[in-house]
Amino acid sequence: MSSRSRPAAWKVTTLAVAAACTLAGCASGPATLERGSPAPRSNTASDEVGAPGLEALRTKTGFLTRDECATGPPAQVFTRCGRFTVEVRNIVGQVRRDAPAAGSRADATEQALDRFSDARCQASPGAVGGGDPAVCGPAFAAVQAGVQGIAGAVGAS
């Protein structure tokens, strides 16, 4: 084989491998949905309205009520509770959907979260927050009360 034919053979081999990889990827079907086709449906318990969703909500809320951020002194723990407040905010919509009778509790909790955030007390998950404990402590106490109120309203234990 001449030195001139080696690069050509290398190019042919590379193209053949690339073509095979491309065809293998396409063999499993389209990577995107066609226009007008429905999105795949998730089958998690929290996606179901009513009993299974309510049970999942009770479980989540029960865990939240036992978290140190829900039970600790608000002026001391708020700086470490960024993830907690995100989790609480995440269940508010589920409360409205799966436990409509507790909607007013969800509204009050969301308002408490907004006041806590507006006071610049909210930390990013995994980060230590700042803020004046004299302002953030009472604001976080309202978030804690909101979580306890939701828990009672949905029957979490």
CSV table of N, CA and C in Angstrom, one decimal:
chain,number,residue,atom,x,y,z
A,1,MET,N,0.8,-1.2,0.0
A,1,MET,CA,0.0,0.0,0.0
A,1,MET,C,0.9,1.2,0.0
A,2,SER,N,0.6,2.2,-0.8
A,2,SER,CA,1.4,3.4,-0.9
A,2,SER,C,0.9,4.3,0.2
A,3,SER,N,1.8,5.3,0.5
A,3,SER,CA,1.5,6.3,1.5
A,3,SER,C,0.3,7.1,1.1
A,4,ARG,N,0.1,7.2,-0.2
A,4,ARG,CA,-1.0,8.0,-0.7
A,4,ARG,C,-2.4,7.3,-0.5
A,5,SER,N,-2.4,6.0,-0.5
A,5,SER,CA,-3.7,5.3,-0.3
A,5,SER,C,-4.1,5.1,1.1
A,6,ARG,N,-3.1,5.2,2.1
A,6,ARG,CA,-3.4,5.1,3.5
A,6,ARG,C,-4.4,6.2,3.9
A,7,PRO,N,-4.2,7.5,3.7
A,7,PRO,CA,-5.2,8.5,4.1
A,7,PRO,C,-6.5,8.3,3.5
A,8,ALA,N,-6.6,7.8,2.2
A,8,ALA,CA,-7.8,7.5,1.6
A,8,ALA,C,-8.6,6.4,2.3
A,9,ALA,N,-7.9,5.3,2.7
A,9,ALA,CA,-8.5,4.2,3.4
A,9,ALA,C,-9.0,4.7,4.7
A,10,TRP,N,-8.2,5.5,5.4
A,10,TRP,CA,-8.6,6.0,6.7
A,10,TRP,C,-9.9,6.8,6.6
A,11,LYS,N,-10.0,7.6,5.5
A,11,LYS,CA,-11.2,8.4,5.3
A,11,LYS,C,-12.4,7.6,5.0
A,12,VAL,N,-12.3,6.5,4.2
A,12,VAL,CA,-13.4,5.6,3.9
A,12,VAL,C,-13.8,4.9,5.2
A,13,THR,N,-12.9,4.5,6.0
A,13,THR,CA,-13.2,3.8,7.2
A,13,THR,C,-14.0,4.7,8.2
A,14,THR,N,-13.5,5.9,8.3
A,14,THR,CA,-14.2,6.9,9.2
A,14,THR,C,-15.6,7.2,8.7
A,15,LEU,N,-15.7,7.4,7.4
A,15,LEU,CA,-17.1,7.6,6.9
A,15,LEU,C,-18.0,6.5,7.1
A,16,ALA,N,-17.5,5.2,6.9
A,16,ALA,CA,-18.3,4.0,7.1
A,16,ALA,C,-18.8,3.9,8.6
A,17,VAL,N,-17.9,4.2,9.5
A,17,VAL,CA,-18.2,4.2,11.0
A,17,VAL,C,-19.2,5.3,11.3
A,18,ALA,N,-19.0,6.5,10.8
A,18,ALA,CA,-20.0,7.5,11.0
A,18,ALA,C,-21.3,7.2,10.4
A,19,ALA,N,-21.4,6.6,9.3
A,19,ALA,CA,-22.7,6.3,8.7
A,19,ALA,C,-23.4,5.2,9.5
A,20,ALA,N,-22.6,4.2,10.0
A,20,ALA,CA,-23.2,3.1,10.8
A,20,ALA,C,-23.7,3.7,12.1
A,21,CYS,N,-23.0,4.6,12.7
A,21,CYS,CA,-23.5,5.2,14.0
A,21,CYS,C,-24.7,6.0,13.7
A,22,THR,N,-24.8,6.8,12.7
A,22,THR,CA,-25.9,7.6,12.3
A,22,THR,C,-27.2,6.7,12.1
A,23,LEU,N,-27.0,5.6,11.3
A,23,LEU,CA,-28.1,4.7,11.0
A,23,LEU,C,-28.6,4.0,12.3
A,24,ALA,N,-27.6,3.6,13.2
A,24,ALA,CA,-28.0,3.0,14.4
A,24,ALA,C,-28.8,3.9,15.3
A,25,GLY,N,-28.5,5.1,15.3
A,25,GLY,CA,-29.2,6.1,16.1
A,25,GLY,C,-30.6,6.3,15.6
A,26,CYS,N,-30.8,6.3,14.3
A,26,CYS,CA,-32.1,6.5,13.7
A,26,CYS,C,-33.0,5.3,13.7
A,27,ALA,N,-32.4,4.1,13.9
A,27,ALA,CA,-33.2,2.9,13.9
A,27,ALA,C,-34.1,2.8,15.0
A,28,SER,N,-33.9,3.5,16.1
A,28,SER,CA,-34.8,3.4,17.3
A,28,SER,C,-36.0,4.3,17.2
A,29,GLY,N,-36.1,5.1,16.1
A,29,GLY,CA,-37.3,6.0,15.9
A,29,GLY,C,-36.8,7.4,16.0
A,30,PRO,N,-37.7,8.3,15.8
A,30,PRO,CA,-37.4,9.8,15.8
A,30,PRO,C,-37.1,10.2,17.2
A,31,ALA,N,-36.1,11.2,17.2
A,31,ALA,CA,-35.7,11.7,18.5
A,31,ALA,C,-36.7,12.7,19.0
A,32,THR,N,-37.6,13.3,18.2
A,32,THR,CA,-38.6,14.3,18.6
A,32,THR,C,-39.9,13.8,18.2
A,33,LEU,N,-40.9,14.4,18.8
A,33,LEU,CA,-42.3,14.0,18.5
A,33,LEU,C,-42.7,14.7,17.2
A,34,GLU,N,-43.5,14.1,16.4
A,34,GLU,CA,-44.0,14.7,15.2
A,34,GLU,C,-45.1,15.7,15.7
A,35,ARG,N,-45.2,16.8,14.8
A,35,ARG,CA,-46.2,17.8,15.1
A,35,ARG,C,-47.6,17.2,15.3
A,36,GLY,N,-48.3,17.5,16.3
A,36,GLY,CA,-49.6,17.1,16.5
A,36,GLY,C,-49.7,15.8,17.3
A,37,SER,N,-48.6,15.1,17.6
A,37,SER,CA,-48.7,13.9,18.4
A,37,SER,C,-48.6,14.2,19.8
A,38,PRO,N,-49.3,13.5,20.7
A,38,PRO,CA,-49.3,13.8,22.1
A,38,PRO,C,-48.0,13.5,22.8
A,39,ALA,N,-47.7,14.2,23.8
A,39,ALA,CA,-46.5,14.0,24.6
A,39,ALA,C,-46.7,12.7,25.4
A,40,PRO,N,-45.6,12.1,25.7
A,40,PRO,CA,-45.7,10.9,26.5
A,40,PRO,C,-46.2,11.2,27.9
A,41,ARG,N,-47.0,10.4,28.5
A,41,ARG,CA,-47.7,10.6,29.8
A,41,ARG,C,-46.8,10.0,30.9
A,42,SER,N,-46.6,10.8,31.9
A,42,SER,CA,-45.9,10.3,33.1
A,42,SER,C,-46.8,9.5,34.0
A,43,ASN,N,-46.3,8.5,34.7
A,43,ASN,CA,-47.1,7.7,35.5
A,43,ASN,C,-46.7,7.8,37.0
A,44,THR,N,-46.4,9.0,37.4
A,44,THR,CA,-46.1,9.1,38.8
A,44,THR,C,-47.3,9.3,39.7
A,45,ALA,N,-47.3,9.0,40.9
A,45,ALA,CA,-48.5,9.1,41.8
A,45,ALA,C,-48.9,10.6,41.9
A,46,SER,N,-47.9,11.5,41.9
A,46,SER,CA,-48.3,12.9,42.1
A,46,SER,C,-48.9,13.5,40.9
A,47,ASP,N,-48.9,12.8,39.7
A,47,ASP,CA,-49.6,13.2,38.5
A,47,ASP,C,-51.0,12.9,38.5
A,48,GLU,N,-51.4,12.0,39.4
A,48,GLU,CA,-52.8,11.5,39.4
A,48,GLU,C,-53.6,12.4,40.4
A,49,VAL,N,-54.7,12.9,40.0
A,49,VAL,CA,-55.6,13.7,40.8
A,49,VAL,C,-56.4,12.7,41.7
A,50,GLY,N,-56.5,13.1,43.0
A,50,GLY,CA,-57.3,12.3,43.9
A,50,GLY,C,-56.5,11.4,44.8
A,51,ALA,N,-57.0,10.2,45.0
A,51,ALA,CA,-56.4,9.4,46.0
A,51,ALA,C,-54.9,9.1,45.9
A,52,PRO,N,-54.4,8.6,44.8
A,52,PRO,CA,-52.9,8.4,44.7
A,52,PRO,C,-52.1,9.7,44.8
A,53,GLY,N,-52.6,10.8,44.2
A,53,GLY,CA,-51.9,12.0,44.3
A,53,GLY,C,-52.0,12.6,45.7
A,54,LEU,N,-53.1,12.4,46.4
A,54,LEU,CA,-53.2,12.9,47.7
A,54,LEU,C,-52.3,12.1,48.7
A,55,GLU,N,-52.2,10.9,48.5
A,55,GLU,CA,-51.3,10.0,49.3
A,55,GLU,C,-49.9,10.5,49.1
A,56,ALA,N,-49.5,10.7,47.9
A,56,ALA,CA,-48.1,11.2,47.6
A,56,ALA,C,-47.9,12.6,48.3
A,57,LEU,N,-48.9,13.4,48.2
A,57,LEU,CA,-48.8,14.7,48.9
A,57,LEU,C,-48.7,14.6,50.4
A,58,ARG,N,-49.5,13.7,51.0
A,58,ARG,CA,-49.4,13.5,52.4
A,58,ARG,C,-48.0,13.0,52.8
A,59,THR,N,-47.4,12.1,52.0
A,59,THR,CA,-46.0,11.6,52.3
A,59,THR,C,-45.0,12.8,52.2
A,60,LYS,N,-45.1,13.5,51.1
A,60,LYS,CA,-44.1,14.7,50.9
A,60,LYS,C,-44.3,15.7,52.1
A,61,THR,N,-45.5,16.0,52.4
A,61,THR,CA,-45.8,17.0,53.4
A,61,THR,C,-45.3,16.5,54.8
A,62,GLY,N,-45.5,15.2,55.0
A,62,GLY,CA,-45.1,14.6,56.3
A,62,GLY,C,-43.6,14.7,56.5
A,63,PHE,N,-42.8,14.4,55.4
A,63,PHE,CA,-41.4,14.6,55.4
A,63,PHE,C,-41.0,16.0,55.7
A,64,LEU,N,-41.7,17.0,55.0
A,64,LEU,CA,-41.3,18.4,55.2
A,64,LEU,C,-41.6,18.8,56.7
A,65,THR,N,-42.6,18.3,57.3
A,65,THR,CA,-42.9,18.8,58.7
A,65,THR,C,-41.9,18.2,59.7
A,66,ARG,N,-41.2,17.2,59.3
A,66,ARG,CA,-40.2,16.6,60.2
A,66,ARG,C,-38.8,17.2,59.9
A,67,ASP,N,-38.6,18.0,58.9
A,67,ASP,CA,-37.4,18.6,58.6
A,67,ASP,C,-37.0,19.6,59.6
A,68,GLU,N,-35.7,19.8,59.9
A,68,GLU,CA,-35.1,20.7,60.8
A,68,GLU,C,-35.6,22.1,60.5
A,69,CYS,N,-35.8,22.4,59.2
A,69,CYS,CA,-36.2,23.7,58.8
A,69,CYS,C,-37.7,24.0,59.2
A,70,ALA,N,-38.4,23.0,59.4
A,70,ALA,CA,-39.8,23.2,59.8
A,70,ALA,C,-39.9,23.2,61.3
A,71,THR,N,-38.9,22.6,62.0
A,71,THR,CA,-39.1,22.5,63.5
A,71,THR,C,-38.1,23.4,64.3
A,72,GLY,N,-37.1,23.9,63.6
A,72,GLY,CA,-36.1,24.7,64.3
A,72,GLY,C,-36.5,26.1,64.5
A,73,PRO,N,-35.8,26.8,65.4
A,73,PRO,CA,-36.0,28.2,65.6
A,73,PRO,C,-35.9,29.0,64.3
A,74,PRO,N,-36.9,29.7,63.9
A,74,PRO,CA,-36.9,30.3,62.5
A,74,PRO,C,-35.7,31.3,62.3
A,75,ALA,N,-35.4,32.1,63.3
A,75,ALA,CA,-34.3,33.1,63.1
A,75,ALA,C,-33.0,32.4,63.1
A,76,GLN,N,-32.9,31.2,63.5
A,76,GLN,CA,-31.6,30.5,63.5
A,76,GLN,C,-31.4,29.5,62.2
A,77,VAL,N,-32.5,29.0,61.8
A,77,VAL,CA,-32.4,28.0,60.7
A,77,VAL,C,-32.7,28.5,59.3
A,78,PHE,N,-33.3,29.7,59.2
A,78,PHE,CA,-33.7,30.2,57.8
A,78,PHE,C,-32.5,30.2,56.9
A,79,THR,N,-31.3,30.5,57.3
A,79,THR,CA,-30.2,30.7,56.4
A,79,THR,C,-29.8,29.4,55.8
A,80,ARG,N,-30.2,28.2,56.3
A,80,ARG,CA,-29.8,26.9,55.8
A,80,ARG,C,-31.0,26.2,55.1
A,81,CYS,N,-32.0,26.9,54.8
A,81,CYS,CA,-33.3,26.3,54.4
A,81,CYS,C,-33.7,26.6,52.9
A,82,GLY,N,-32.7,26.9,52.1
A,82,GLY,CA,-33.0,27.2,50.7
A,82,GLY,C,-33.7,26.0,50.0
A,83,ARG,N,-33.2,24.8,50.2
A,83,ARG,CA,-33.8,23.7,49.5
A,83,ARG,C,-35.2,23.4,50.1
A,84,PHE,N,-35.4,23.6,51.4
A,84,PHE,CA,-36.7,23.4,52.1
A,84,PHE,C,-37.7,24.3,51.4
A,85,THR,N,-37.4,25.6,51.3
A,85,THR,CA,-38.4,26.5,50.8
A,85,THR,C,-38.7,26.2,49.3
A,86,VAL,N,-37.7,25.7,48.6
A,86,VAL,CA,-38.0,25.3,47.2
A,86,VAL,C,-39.0,24.1,47.2
A,87,GLU,N,-38.8,23.1,48.1
A,87,GLU,CA,-39.6,22.0,48.2
A,87,GLU,C,-41.1,22.4,48.6
A,88,VAL,N,-41.1,23.3,49.5
A,88,VAL,CA,-42.5,23.8,50.0
A,88,VAL,C,-43.2,24.5,48.8
A,89,ARG,N,-42.5,25.3,48.1
A,89,ARG,CA,-43.1,26.0,46.9
A,89,ARG,C,-43.5,25.0,45.9
A,90,ASN,N,-42.8,23.9,45.8
A,90,ASN,CA,-43.2,22.8,44.8
A,90,ASN,C,-44.5,22.1,45.2
A,91,ILE,N,-44.8,22.0,46.4
A,91,ILE,CA,-46.0,21.3,46.8
A,91,ILE,C,-47.3,22.1,46.8
A,92,VAL,N,-47.1,23.5,46.7
A,92,VAL,CA,-48.3,24.4,46.7
A,92,VAL,C,-49.2,24.0,45.6
A,93,GLY,N,-48.7,23.9,44.4
A,93,GLY,CA,-49.6,23.6,43.3
A,93,GLY,C,-50.3,22.2,43.4
A,94,GLN,N,-49.5,21.3,43.9
A,94,GLN,CA,-50.1,19.9,44.2
A,94,GLN,C,-51.2,20.0,45.2
A,95,VAL,N,-51.0,20.8,46.2
A,95,VAL,CA,-52.1,20.9,47.2
A,95,VAL,C,-53.4,21.4,46.5
A,96,ARG,N,-53.2,22.4,45.7
A,96,ARG,CA,-54.4,23.0,45.0
A,96,ARG,C,-55.1,21.9,44.1
A,97,ARG,N,-54.3,21.1,43.5
A,97,ARG,CA,-54.8,20.1,42.6
A,97,ARG,C,-55.4,18.9,43.3
A,98,ASP,N,-54.6,18.3,44.3
A,98,ASP,CA,-55.0,17.1,44.9
A,98,ASP,C,-55.8,17.2,46.2
A,99,ALA,N,-55.8,18.4,46.8
A,99,ALA,CA,-56.6,18.6,48.0
A,99,ALA,C,-57.2,20.0,47.9
A,100,PRO,N,-58.1,20.2,47.0
A,100,PRO,CA,-58.7,21.5,46.8
A,100,PRO,C,-59.2,22.2,48.0
A,101,ALA,N,-59.7,21.4,49.0
A,101,ALA,CA,-60.2,22.0,50.2
A,101,ALA,C,-59.1,22.7,51.0
A,102,ALA,N,-57.9,22.4,50.7
A,102,ALA,CA,-56.7,23.0,51.4
A,102,ALA,C,-56.2,24.1,50.6
A,103,GLY,N,-56.9,24.6,49.6
A,103,GLY,CA,-56.4,25.7,48.7
A,103,GLY,C,-56.1,26.9,49.5
A,104,SER,N,-56.8,27.3,50.5
A,104,SER,CA,-56.6,28.5,51.2
A,104,SER,C,-55.2,28.4,52.0
A,105,ARG,N,-54.9,27.2,52.4
A,105,ARG,CA,-53.7,27.0,53.1
A,105,ARG,C,-52.5,27.1,52.1
A,106,ALA,N,-52.7,26.6,50.9
A,106,ALA,CA,-51.7,26.7,49.9
A,106,ALA,C,-51.5,28.2,49.6
A,107,ASP,N,-52.5,28.9,49.4
A,107,ASP,CA,-52.4,30.4,49.1
A,107,ASP,C,-51.6,31.1,50.2
A,108,ALA,N,-52.0,30.8,51.5
A,108,ALA,CA,-51.3,31.5,52.6
A,108,ALA,C,-49.8,31.1,52.7
A,109,THR,N,-49.5,29.9,52.4
A,109,THR,CA,-48.1,29.4,52.4
A,109,THR,C,-47.4,30.1,51.2
A,110,GLU,N,-48.0,30.2,50.1
A,110,GLU,CA,-47.3,30.8,48.9
A,110,GLU,C,-47.0,32.3,49.2
A,111,GLN,N,-48.0,32.9,49.9
A,111,GLN,CA,-47.8,34.3,50.2
A,111,GLN,C,-46.7,34.5,51.3
A,112,ALA,N,-46.6,33.6,52.2
A,112,ALA,CA,-45.5,33.6,53.2
A,112,ALA,C,-44.2,33.4,52.5
A,113,LEU,N,-44.1,32.5,51.5
A,113,LEU,CA,-42.9,32.2,50.8
A,113,LEU,C,-42.5,33.5,50.0
A,114,ASP,N,-43.5,34.1,49.4
A,114,ASP,CA,-43.2,35.4,48.6
A,114,ASP,C,-42.6,36.5,49.6
A,115,ARG,N,-43.2,36.6,50.7
A,115,ARG,CA,-42.8,37.7,51.7
A,115,ARG,C,-41.3,37.3,52.1
A,116,PHE,N,-41.1,36.1,52.4
A,116,PHE,CA,-39.7,35.6,52.8
A,116,PHE,C,-38.7,35.9,51.7
A,117,SER,N,-39.1,35.7,50.5
A,117,SER,CA,-38.2,35.9,49.3
A,117,SER,C,-38.0,37.4,49.1
A,118,ASP,N,-39.2,38.2,49.2
A,118,ASP,CA,-39.1,39.6,48.9
A,118,ASP,C,-38.3,40.3,50.0
A,119,ALA,N,-38.1,39.8,51.1
A,119,ALA,CA,-37.3,40.4,52.2
A,119,ALA,C,-35.8,40.0,52.0
A,120,ARG,N,-35.5,39.4,50.9
A,120,ARG,CA,-34.1,38.9,50.6
A,120,ARG,C,-33.6,38.0,51.6
A,121,CYS,N,-34.4,37.1,52.1
A,121,CYS,CA,-34.0,36.1,53.0
A,121,CYS,C,-33.8,34.7,52.3
A,122,GLN,N,-34.3,34.5,51.2
A,122,GLN,CA,-34.2,33.3,50.5
A,122,GLN,C,-32.8,32.9,50.0
A,123,ALA,N,-32.4,31.8,50.4
A,123,ALA,CA,-31.0,31.3,49.9
A,123,ALA,C,-31.3,30.3,48.8
A,124,SER,N,-30.3,30.2,47.9
A,124,SER,CA,-30.3,29.2,46.9
A,124,SER,C,-30.1,27.8,47.5
A,125,PRO,N,-30.7,26.7,47.0
A,125,PRO,CA,-30.5,25.4,47.6
A,125,PRO,C,-29.0,25.1,47.6
A,126,GLY,N,-28.6,24.6,48.8
A,126,GLY,CA,-27.2,24.3,49.0
A,126,GLY,C,-26.3,25.4,49.4
A,127,ALA,N,-26.9,26.6,49.5
A,127,ALA,CA,-26.1,27.8,49.9
A,127,ALA,C,-26.6,28.3,51.2
A,128,VAL,N,-25.7,29.0,51.9
A,128,VAL,CA,-26.1,29.6,53.1
A,128,VAL,C,-26.7,31.0,52.8
A,129,GLY,N,-27.8,31.3,53.3
A,129,GLY,CA,-28.5,32.6,53.0
A,129,GLY,C,-28.0,33.7,54.0
A,130,GLY,N,-28.5,34.8,53.7
A,130,GLY,CA,-28.2,36.0,54.5
A,130,GLY,C,-29.5,36.6,55.0
A,131,GLY,N,-29.4,37.8,55.3
A,131,GLY,CA,-30.6,38.5,55.7
A,131,GLY,C,-30.6,38.8,57.2
A,132,ASP,N,-31.4,39.7,57.6
A,132,ASP,CA,-31.5,40.1,59.0
A,132,ASP,C,-32.4,39.2,59.7
A,133,PRO,N,-31.9,38.5,60.7
A,133,PRO,CA,-32.7,37.6,61.5
A,133,PRO,C,-34.0,38.2,62.1
A,134,ALA,N,-33.9,39.5,62.4
A,134,ALA,CA,-35.1,40.2,63.0
A,134,ALA,C,-36.2,40.3,61.9
A,135,VAL,N,-35.8,40.3,60.6
A,135,VAL,CA,-36.8,40.4,59.6
A,135,VAL,C,-37.1,39.0,59.1
A,136,CYS,N,-36.1,38.2,58.8
A,136,CYS,CA,-36.2,36.9,58.2
A,136,CYS,C,-36.8,35.8,59.1
A,137,GLY,N,-36.5,36.0,60.4
A,137,GLY,CA,-37.0,35.0,61.4
A,137,GLY,C,-38.5,35.0,61.4
A,138,PRO,N,-39.2,36.1,61.6
A,138,PRO,CA,-40.7,36.1,61.5
A,138,PRO,C,-41.2,35.7,60.2
A,139,ALA,N,-40.5,36.1,59.1
A,139,ALA,CA,-41.0,35.7,57.7
A,139,ALA,C,-40.9,34.2,57.6
A,140,PHE,N,-39.8,33.6,58.1
A,140,PHE,CA,-39.7,32.2,58.0
A,140,PHE,C,-40.6,31.5,58.9
A,141,ALA,N,-40.9,32.0,60.1
A,141,ALA,CA,-41.9,31.4,61.0
A,141,ALA,C,-43.3,31.3,60.2
A,142,ALA,N,-43.6,32.3,59.4
A,142,ALA,CA,-44.9,32.2,58.6
A,142,ALA,C,-44.8,31.0,57.6
A,143,VAL,N,-43.6,30.8,57.0
A,143,VAL,CA,-43.5,29.7,56.1
A,143,VAL,C,-43.6,28.4,56.9
A,144,GLN,N,-43.0,28.3,58.0
A,144,GLN,CA,-43.1,27.1,58.9
A,144,GLN,C,-44.6,26.8,59.3
A,145,ALA,N,-45.3,27.9,59.6
A,145,ALA,CA,-46.7,27.7,60.0
A,145,ALA,C,-47.5,27.3,58.8
A,146,GLY,N,-47.2,27.8,57.6
A,146,GLY,CA,-47.9,27.4,56.4
A,146,GLY,C,-47.7,25.9,56.1
A,147,VAL,N,-46.5,25.4,56.3
A,147,VAL,CA,-46.2,24.0,56.1
A,147,VAL,C,-47.1,23.1,57.1
A,148,GLN,N,-47.1,23.6,58.3
A,148,GLN,CA,-47.8,22.8,59.3
A,148,GLN,C,-49.3,22.9,59.0
A,149,GLY,N,-49.8,24.0,58.5
A,149,GLY,CA,-51.2,24.2,58.1
A,149,GLY,C,-51.6,23.3,57.0
A,150,ILE,N,-50.7,23.2,56.0
A,150,ILE,CA,-51.0,22.3,54.8
A,150,ILE,C,-51.0,20.9,55.3
A,151,ALA,N,-50.0,20.5,56.2
A,151,ALA,CA,-49.9,19.1,56.7
A,151,ALA,C,-51.2,18.7,57.4
A,152,GLY,N,-51.7,19.6,58.2
A,152,GLY,CA,-53.0,19.3,58.9
A,152,GLY,C,-54.2,19.2,58.0
A,153,ALA,N,-54.2,20.1,57.0
A,153,ALA,CA,-55.3,20.2,56.1
A,153,ALA,C,-55.4,18.9,55.1
A,154,VAL,N,-54.2,18.4,54.8
A,154,VAL,CA,-54.2,17.2,53.9
A,154,VAL,C,-54.1,15.9,54.7
A,155,GLY,N,-54.0,16.0,56.0
A,155,GLY,CA,-54.0,14.7,56.8
A,155,GLY,C,-52.6,14.1,56.8
A,156,ALA,N,-51.5,14.8,56.7
A,156,ALA,CA,-50.2,14.3,56.7
A,156,ALA,C,-49.9,13.9,58.2
A,157,SER,N,-49.1,12.9,58.3
A,157,SER,CA,-48.7,12.5,59.7
A,157,SER,C,-47.2,12.5,59.8
